[in-house]
Structure formats: structure tokens, C-alpha cells
Amino acid sequence: MIKLFLDRILEFYDVPQILVAKDSFGTRYLCLLFDDEAECRYTGIRISASRLDEYLAGRVDLRVLFLEPENGSEYFNISYRNDHYELEPFEGKVLPEERLPESGYYHVESLSDIYMIKVPSCDKNIFQDLARRMGWVCM
């Protein structure tokens, strides 16, 4: 079991649906929720910063990322337990269809929800870290 740290939530509906987590070495994992009954369970893939940027820019389909991970057919089971994410290897080389996203799912940043928040300079670093984890853009 490897402990992961939340880096960024990309989609949230009741619980994080799509998120980016990192291990202690800074390796990024793109995680897609497939079960939230007893605990939140995700399918994860390792993802480079450039490939993640392609997804965030809306240039690559989420399904393609999971069908063609950068590290061959290497998948992971990720669970949220005891206030942290845990990574374990996925047994197998092919994901079942029910754990894959639908075709044509592109990341879209909403520009309609823009807020101005004044933060005291002493709290600026804390707020920037929180904003980054939530996928917000600081200007």
C-alpha cells in the first residue's frame, strides 16, 4: 500500500469524481471514481505533467488516457480510507468496461464562475495551495 496525497480535484459531484494525486516522490496519478458505496474507490493511471496539461486543455479525451496510459497497461486501484488515499496495483492488463469513462469526455474549465477574493498577505501561500488543490486559478 502506497499513501497518496491529493493534488487537485478536477470534477466534484458529492465526492471527487476525477482527481489528481501524488505519491511521496511527486509521481502524478489521474484517478477516476468507479465506486462510492462503502468507500470511494478509483481507477488510477500514472500521468506526466505534459499529458495532464493536454487533458486540462481539452485536447485529449479522458477515455483515451485510460485506454492508452503512458506506462503501457499499468493501472492502479486507489481507495480513500482513514482520511487519505491508498494506492495498490490493479491485477490485470485490461480494464473492465464499467471502469472506463465514456467516449468523448473532455475536460472543460468553466469561465462563468469567476470570483474575486481578497486574501491577507500572511495567508497568501495557504490560499494558493488550497486553490491549486481545488483546481482554481489564482490571478
PDB file of C-alpha atoms in Angstrom:
ATOM      1  CA  MET A   1       0.000   0.000   0.000  1.00  0.00           C
ATOM      2  CA  ILE A   2       1.343   3.412  -1.014  1.00  0.00           C
ATOM      3  CA  LYS A   3      -0.076   6.591   0.501  1.00  0.00           C
ATOM      4  CA  LEU A   4      -1.137   9.280  -1.983  1.00  0.00           C
ATOM      5  CA  PHE A   5      -1.716  12.964  -1.370  1.00  0.00           C
ATOM      6  CA  LEU A   6      -4.488  14.942  -3.024  1.00  0.00           C
ATOM      7  CA  ASP A   7      -3.071  17.389  -5.552  1.00  0.00           C
ATOM      8  CA  ARG A   8      -6.132  18.631  -7.403  1.00  0.00           C
ATOM      9  CA  ILE A   9      -9.829  17.879  -7.774  1.00  0.00           C
ATOM     10  CA  LEU A  10     -10.883  18.124 -11.413  1.00  0.00           C
ATOM     11  CA  GLU A  11     -14.528  17.161 -11.057  1.00  0.00           C
ATOM     12  CA  PHE A  12     -16.661  17.092  -7.939  1.00  0.00           C
ATOM     13  CA  TYR A  13     -20.227  15.860  -7.501  1.00  0.00           C
ATOM     14  CA  ASP A  14     -20.979  14.843  -3.875  1.00  0.00           C
ATOM     15  CA  VAL A  15     -17.478  13.342  -3.770  1.00  0.00           C
ATOM     16  CA  PRO A  16     -14.427  13.852  -6.003  1.00  0.00           C
ATOM     17  CA  GLN A  17     -15.183  12.153  -9.325  1.00  0.00           C
ATOM     18  CA  ILE A  18     -11.886  12.889 -11.088  1.00  0.00           C
ATOM     19  CA  LEU A  19      -8.769  13.921  -9.210  1.00  0.00           C
ATOM     20  CA  VAL A  20      -5.009  14.117  -9.411  1.00  0.00           C
ATOM     21  CA  ALA A  21      -2.969  12.667  -6.553  1.00  0.00           C
ATOM     22  CA  LYS A  22       0.777  12.403  -5.958  1.00  0.00           C
ATOM     23  CA  ASP A  23       2.964   9.953  -4.111  1.00  0.00           C
ATOM     24  CA  SER A  24       5.881  10.977  -1.883  1.00  0.00           C
ATOM     25  CA  PHE A  25       8.174  11.131  -4.944  1.00  0.00           C
ATOM     26  CA  GLY A  26       5.886  13.531  -6.827  1.00  0.00           C
ATOM     27  CA  THR A  27       4.586  10.977  -9.330  1.00  0.00           C
ATOM     28  CA  ARG A  28       1.135  12.047 -10.525  1.00  0.00           C
ATOM     29  CA  TYR A  29      -1.857   9.722 -10.750  1.00  0.00           C
ATOM     30  CA  LEU A  30      -5.068  10.565 -12.575  1.00  0.00           C
ATOM     31  CA  CYS A  31      -7.905   8.944 -10.649  1.00  0.00           C
ATOM     32  CA  LEU A  32     -11.429   8.200 -11.874  1.00  0.00           C
ATOM     33  CA  LEU A  33     -14.173   7.229  -9.401  1.00  0.00           C
ATOM     34  CA  PHE A  34     -15.831   3.879 -10.101  1.00  0.00           C
ATOM     35  CA  ASP A  35     -17.486   3.102  -6.747  1.00  0.00           C
ATOM     36  CA  ASP A  36     -18.595   5.218  -3.781  1.00  0.00           C
ATOM     37  CA  GLU A  37     -20.779   2.800  -1.809  1.00  0.00           C
ATOM     38  CA  ALA A  38     -18.749   1.815   1.276  1.00  0.00           C
ATOM     39  CA  GLU A  39     -15.744   3.973   0.416  1.00  0.00           C
ATOM     40  CA  CYS A  40     -14.573   5.982  -2.579  1.00  0.00           C
ATOM     41  CA  ARG A  41     -12.687   3.706  -4.956  1.00  0.00           C
ATOM     42  CA  TYR A  42     -10.892   4.935  -8.049  1.00  0.00           C
ATOM     43  CA  THR A  43      -9.112   3.562 -11.092  1.00  0.00           C
ATOM     44  CA  GLY A  44      -5.758   5.289 -11.437  1.00  0.00           C
ATOM     45  CA  ILE A  45      -3.078   5.740 -14.075  1.00  0.00           C
ATOM     46  CA  ARG A  46       0.328   7.380 -13.844  1.00  0.00           C
ATOM     47  CA  ILE A  47       0.331  10.595 -15.856  1.00  0.00           C
ATOM     48  CA  SER A  48       3.063  13.040 -16.832  1.00  0.00           C
ATOM     49  CA  ALA A  49       2.677  16.785 -16.428  1.00  0.00           C
ATOM     50  CA  SER A  50       2.562  17.277 -20.221  1.00  0.00           C
ATOM     51  CA  ARG A  51      -0.124  14.617 -20.735  1.00  0.00           C
ATOM     52  CA  LEU A  52      -2.171  16.056 -17.861  1.00  0.00           C
ATOM     53  CA  ASP A  53      -1.842  19.517 -19.419  1.00  0.00           C
ATOM     54  CA  GLU A  54      -3.201  18.105 -22.709  1.00  0.00           C
ATOM     55  CA  TYR A  55      -6.240  16.784 -20.859  1.00  0.00           C
ATOM     56  CA  LEU A  56      -6.750  20.016 -18.906  1.00  0.00           C
ATOM     57  CA  ALA A  57      -6.584  21.995 -22.146  1.00  0.00           C
ATOM     58  CA  GLY A  58      -9.341  19.806 -23.639  1.00  0.00           C
ATOM     59  CA  ARG A  59      -7.082  18.296 -26.310  1.00  0.00           C
ATOM     60  CA  VAL A  60      -7.397  14.650 -25.266  1.00  0.00           C
ATOM     61  CA  ASP A  61     -10.383  12.505 -24.307  1.00  0.00           C
ATOM     62  CA  LEU A  62     -10.440  11.004 -20.791  1.00  0.00           C
ATOM     63  CA  ARG A  63     -11.232   7.568 -22.225  1.00  0.00           C
ATOM     64  CA  VAL A  64      -8.135   7.708 -24.435  1.00  0.00           C
ATOM     65  CA  LEU A  65      -5.997   8.463 -21.376  1.00  0.00           C
ATOM     66  CA  PHE A  66      -7.294   5.338 -19.638  1.00  0.00           C
ATOM     67  CA  LEU A  67      -7.143   3.096 -22.712  1.00  0.00           C
ATOM     68  CA  GLU A  68      -3.620   4.219 -23.609  1.00  0.00           C
ATOM     69  CA  PRO A  69      -1.767   5.016 -20.364  1.00  0.00           C
ATOM     70  CA  GLU A  70       1.802   6.244 -20.772  1.00  0.00           C
ATOM     71  CA  ASN A  71       3.193   3.249 -18.847  1.00  0.00           C
ATOM     72  CA  GLY A  72       1.694   0.545 -21.037  1.00  0.00           C
ATOM     73  CA  SER A  73      -1.263  -1.210 -19.445  1.00  0.00           C
ATOM     74  CA  GLU A  74      -0.370  -0.267 -15.879  1.00  0.00           C
ATOM     75  CA  TYR A  75      -3.448   0.503 -13.774  1.00  0.00           C
ATOM     76  CA  PHE A  76      -3.988   1.058 -10.071  1.00  0.00           C
ATOM     77  CA  ASN A  77      -6.743   0.654  -7.501  1.00  0.00           C
ATOM     78  CA  ILE A  78      -6.974   3.733  -5.325  1.00  0.00           C
ATOM     79  CA  SER A  79      -9.155   3.912  -2.214  1.00  0.00           C
ATOM     80  CA  TYR A  80      -9.959   6.724   0.169  1.00  0.00           C
ATOM     81  CA  ARG A  81      -9.623   5.365   3.714  1.00  0.00           C
ATOM     82  CA  ASN A  82      -8.828   6.927   7.067  1.00  0.00           C
ATOM     83  CA  ASP A  83      -8.573  10.443   5.601  1.00  0.00           C
ATOM     84  CA  HIS A  84      -6.032   9.576   2.905  1.00  0.00           C
ATOM     85  CA  TYR A  85      -5.759   7.880  -0.480  1.00  0.00           C
ATOM     86  CA  GLU A  86      -4.128   4.453  -0.771  1.00  0.00           C
ATOM     87  CA  LEU A  87      -2.689   3.022  -3.987  1.00  0.00           C
ATOM     88  CA  GLU A  88      -2.474  -0.673  -4.812  1.00  0.00           C
ATOM     89  CA  PRO A  89      -1.648  -2.407  -8.111  1.00  0.00           C
ATOM     90  CA  PHE A  90      -4.531  -3.461 -10.360  1.00  0.00           C
ATOM     91  CA  GLU A  91      -4.461  -7.156 -11.166  1.00  0.00           C
ATOM     92  CA  GLY A  92      -4.702  -7.415 -14.928  1.00  0.00           C
ATOM     93  CA  LYS A  93      -3.761  -5.577 -18.095  1.00  0.00           C
ATOM     94  CA  VAL A  94      -7.222  -4.626 -19.373  1.00  0.00           C
ATOM     95  CA  LEU A  95      -9.770  -2.531 -17.506  1.00  0.00           C
ATOM     96  CA  PRO A  96     -13.356  -3.778 -17.494  1.00  0.00           C
ATOM     97  CA  GLU A  97     -15.710  -1.508 -19.464  1.00  0.00           C
ATOM     98  CA  GLU A  98     -17.567  -0.437 -16.308  1.00  0.00           C
ATOM     99  CA  ARG A  99     -14.350   1.166 -15.006  1.00  0.00           C
ATOM    100  CA  LEU A 100     -13.717   3.163 -18.184  1.00  0.00           C
ATOM    101  CA  PRO A 101     -15.126   6.634 -18.858  1.00  0.00           C
ATOM    102  CA  GLU A 102     -17.470   7.174 -21.766  1.00  0.00           C
ATOM    103  CA  SER A 103     -16.010   8.270 -25.070  1.00  0.00           C
ATOM    104  CA  GLY A 104     -15.956  11.991 -25.801  1.00  0.00           C
ATOM    105  CA  TYR A 105     -15.373  13.204 -22.243  1.00  0.00           C
ATOM    106  CA  TYR A 106     -13.122  16.266 -22.411  1.00  0.00           C
ATOM    107  CA  HIS A 107     -12.132  18.497 -19.510  1.00  0.00           C
ATOM    108  CA  VAL A 108     -13.764  21.908 -19.741  1.00  0.00           C
ATOM    109  CA  GLU A 109     -12.881  24.762 -17.430  1.00  0.00           C
ATOM    110  CA  SER A 110     -15.885  26.866 -16.521  1.00  0.00           C
ATOM    111  CA  LEU A 111     -15.217  30.555 -17.053  1.00  0.00           C
ATOM    112  CA  SER A 112     -18.670  31.581 -15.875  1.00  0.00           C
ATOM    113  CA  ASP A 113     -17.832  31.237 -12.175  1.00  0.00           C
ATOM    114  CA  ILE A 114     -15.193  33.886 -11.590  1.00  0.00           C
ATOM    115  CA  TYR A 115     -14.893  35.289  -8.088  1.00  0.00           C
ATOM    116  CA  MET A 116     -12.647  37.935  -6.607  1.00  0.00           C
ATOM    117  CA  ILE A 117     -11.362  37.033  -3.156  1.00  0.00           C
ATOM    118  CA  LYS A 118      -9.131  39.336  -1.144  1.00  0.00           C
ATOM    119  CA  VAL A 119      -6.676  37.378   0.969  1.00  0.00           C
ATOM    120  CA  PRO A 120      -4.380  38.937   3.589  1.00  0.00           C
ATOM    121  CA  SER A 121      -0.742  38.685   2.538  1.00  0.00           C
ATOM    122  CA  CYS A 122       0.068  36.499   5.571  1.00  0.00           C
ATOM    123  CA  ASP A 123      -2.407  33.854   4.268  1.00  0.00           C
ATOM    124  CA  LYS A 124      -1.483  34.105   0.577  1.00  0.00           C
ATOM    125  CA  ASN A 125       0.613  30.897   0.424  1.00  0.00           C
ATOM    126  CA  ILE A 126      -2.009  28.860   2.267  1.00  0.00           C
ATOM    127  CA  PHE A 127      -4.765  30.128  -0.016  1.00  0.00           C
ATOM    128  CA  GLN A 128      -2.724  29.496  -3.170  1.00  0.00           C
ATOM    129  CA  ASP A 129      -2.109  25.901  -2.065  1.00  0.00           C
ATOM    130  CA  LEU A 130      -5.811  25.403  -1.335  1.00  0.00           C
ATOM    131  CA  ALA A 131      -6.773  26.984  -4.665  1.00  0.00           C
ATOM    132  CA  ARG A 132      -4.347  24.735  -6.571  1.00  0.00           C
ATOM    133  CA  ARG A 133      -5.750  21.625  -4.866  1.00  0.00           C
ATOM    134  CA  MET A 134      -9.294  22.638  -5.799  1.00  0.00           C
ATOM    135  CA  GLY A 135      -8.310  23.292  -9.399  1.00  0.00           C
ATOM    136  CA  TRP A 136      -8.927  27.032  -9.120  1.00  0.00           C
ATOM    137  CA  VAL A 137      -6.874  29.623 -10.959  1.00  0.00           C
ATOM    138  CA  CYS A 138      -5.330  32.481  -8.971  1.00  0.00           C
ATOM    139  CA  MET A 139      -4.782  35.745 -10.777  1.00  0.00           C
TER     140      MET A 139
END
